[in-house]
Short mmCIF file of C-alpha atoms in Angstrom, two decimals:
data_model
loop_
_atom_site.label_atom_id
_atom_site.label_comp_id
_atom_site.label_asym_id
_atom_site.label_seq_id
_atom_site.Cartn_x
_atom_site.Cartn_y
_atom_site.Cartn_z
CA UNK A 61 12.49 5.28 2.45
CA UNK A 62 12.44 2.25 4.79
CA UNK A 63 15.15 1.61 7.66
CA UNK A 64 18.01 -1.40 8.19
CA UNK A 65 19.87 -2.13 11.41
CA UNK A 66 23.19 -4.00 10.24
CA UNK A 67 23.08 -7.21 11.16
CA UNK A 68 26.76 -9.52 11.54
CA UNK A 69 27.71 -10.54 8.34
CA UNK A 70 25.48 -7.98 6.32
CA UNK A 71 26.87 -6.56 3.62
CA UNK A 72 25.57 -3.87 1.58
CA UNK A 73 25.39 -5.73 -1.62
CA UNK A 74 23.36 -8.38 0.39
CA UNK A 75 21.23 -5.80 1.90
CA UNK A 76 21.00 -3.86 -1.29
CA UNK A 77 19.88 -7.77 -2.61
CA UNK A 78 17.23 -8.32 0.04
CA UNK A 79 15.09 -4.67 -0.77
CA UNK A 80 15.96 -5.47 -3.89
CA UNK A 81 17.77 -2.00 -4.00
CA UNK A 82 21.44 -0.95 -6.64
CA UNK A 83 24.02 -0.49 -4.00
CA UNK A 84 24.53 2.72 -5.74
CA UNK A 85 21.16 3.76 -4.39
CA UNK A 86 21.29 2.96 -0.51
CA UNK A 87 25.41 4.69 -0.97
CA UNK A 88 23.26 7.73 -2.54
CA UNK A 89 21.10 7.98 0.84
CA UNK A 90 23.14 7.40 3.08
CA UNK A 91 27.03 9.05 4.45
CA UNK A 92 28.88 5.35 4.32
CA UNK A 93 32.78 6.93 4.39
CA UNK A 94 33.03 2.67 3.67
CA UNK A 95 30.43 1.03 1.90
CA UNK A 96 33.16 -2.42 1.98
CA UNK A 97 32.99 -1.66 6.29
CA UNK A 98 29.81 -1.03 7.56
CA UNK A 99 29.19 -1.53 11.84
CA UNK A 100 27.32 -4.49 13.33
CA UNK A 101 24.18 -1.57 15.03
CA UNK A 102 24.27 1.54 12.11
CA UNK A 103 21.25 2.55 10.36
CA UNK A 104 21.31 2.49 6.51
CA UNK A 105 18.13 4.15 4.63
CA UNK A 106 16.35 2.01 1.94
CA UNK A 107 15.60 4.24 -1.04
CA UNK A 108 11.78 1.47 -1.69
CA UNK A 109 10.51 1.79 -5.87
CA UNK A 110 7.99 -0.77 -4.21
CA UNK A 111 5.12 -0.36 -2.84
CA UNK A 112 3.87 -1.70 1.02
CA UNK A 113 0.55 -4.12 1.61
CA UNK A 114 -0.87 -4.46 5.34
CA UNK A 115 -2.18 -8.12 6.19
CA UNK A 116 -6.34 -8.34 6.38
CA UNK A 117 -8.17 -11.89 7.79
CA UNK A 118 -7.41 -14.90 5.62
CA UNK A 119 -4.21 -13.85 3.85
CA UNK A 120 -1.74 -15.91 3.14
CA UNK A 121 1.49 -15.35 1.60
CA UNK A 122 1.06 -17.37 -1.18
CA UNK A 123 -2.78 -15.07 -2.14
CA UNK A 124 -0.73 -12.39 -1.89
CA UNK A 125 1.68 -12.98 -4.02
CA UNK A 126 -0.55 -14.47 -6.65
CA UNK A 127 -2.88 -10.96 -6.19
CA UNK A 128 0.65 -8.69 -6.23
CA UNK A 129 2.03 -11.24 -9.41
CA UNK A 130 5.37 -12.37 -6.81
CA UNK A 131 5.92 -16.55 -5.80
CA UNK A 132 4.68 -16.61 -2.36
CA UNK A 133 9.34 -17.86 -1.72
CA UNK A 134 10.94 -14.07 -2.81
CA UNK A 135 7.64 -12.71 -0.66
CA UNK A 136 8.69 -14.13 2.00
CA UNK A 137 12.89 -14.04 1.24
CA UNK A 138 12.68 -9.75 0.79
CA UNK A 139 9.70 -8.82 4.10
CA UNK A 140 12.19 -11.96 5.93
CA UNK A 141 9.83 -13.93 7.31
CA UNK A 142 9.93 -18.02 7.29
CA UNK A 143 7.98 -19.38 4.79
CA UNK A 144 5.13 -22.06 6.89
CA UNK A 145 4.71 -18.29 9.53
CA UNK A 146 1.01 -17.88 9.22
CA UNK A 147 0.56 -14.01 9.40
CA UNK A 148 -1.00 -11.30 11.75
CA UNK A 149 -3.06 -9.65 10.85
CA UNK A 150 -1.47 -6.29 10.27
CA UNK A 151 1.37 -6.74 9.89
CA UNK A 152 3.40 -4.97 6.24
CA UNK A 153 4.74 -6.58 3.82
CA UNK A 154 6.91 -5.22 1.35
CA UNK A 155 6.29 -5.82 -2.58
CA UNK A 156 8.53 -5.54 -4.70
CA UNK A 157 8.14 -3.96 -8.11
CA UNK A 158 7.41 -6.20 -10.66
CA UNK A 159 9.49 -6.09 -14.12
CA UNK A 160 9.13 -3.47 -15.93
CA UNK A 161 7.12 -3.97 -18.98
CA UNK A 162 8.24 -3.69 -22.25
CA UNK A 163 5.80 -1.32 -24.51
CA UNK A 164 4.54 -2.50 -27.49
CA UNK A 165 3.78 0.87 -30.54
CA UNK A 166 1.55 0.16 -33.30
CA UNK A 167 2.49 2.56 -36.09
CA UNK A 168 2.08 4.17 -39.02
CA UNK A 169 4.10 7.09 -40.74
CA UNK A 170 2.60 7.97 -43.93
CA UNK A 171 5.11 8.92 -46.10
CA UNK A 172 5.29 13.20 -47.39
CA UNK A 173 3.76 13.92 -50.14
CA UNK A 174 0.95 11.32 -50.31
CA UNK A 175 -2.70 11.70 -50.73
CA UNK A 176 -4.72 9.96 -47.94
CA UNK A 177 -6.02 6.52 -49.62
CA UNK A 178 -9.88 7.14 -51.40
CA UNK A 179 -9.63 3.95 -48.41
CA UNK A 180 -9.55 6.42 -46.09
CA UNK A 181 -11.46 9.19 -47.19
CA UNK A 182 -14.93 6.40 -47.72
CA UNK A 183 -14.88 6.50 -43.99
#
């Protein structure tokens, strides 16, 4: 869970994009009477699907991005930090979830009533 304080000009859609979330997930986690009328300074609970990483000595956005399979530009964007800003050791970075992998299935279904082939019996 993440807390977001609404800034001037922000919409719930933009906030959802920042955190790689959805409008319905944010509305569902908060008592928002009208999601189209956010108030500056209002706090919103953002359900988090990704993970966090704490910056270690020698880390950069680039090498952290490489480690987690995300571009350094996207890592900077979701954490709202400038791309060229040196990272402070101990800084907590949000790592959004990667794309869902396609499941690969390799199966053999033996027809009903058939017997095991001789090649399989020899094994």
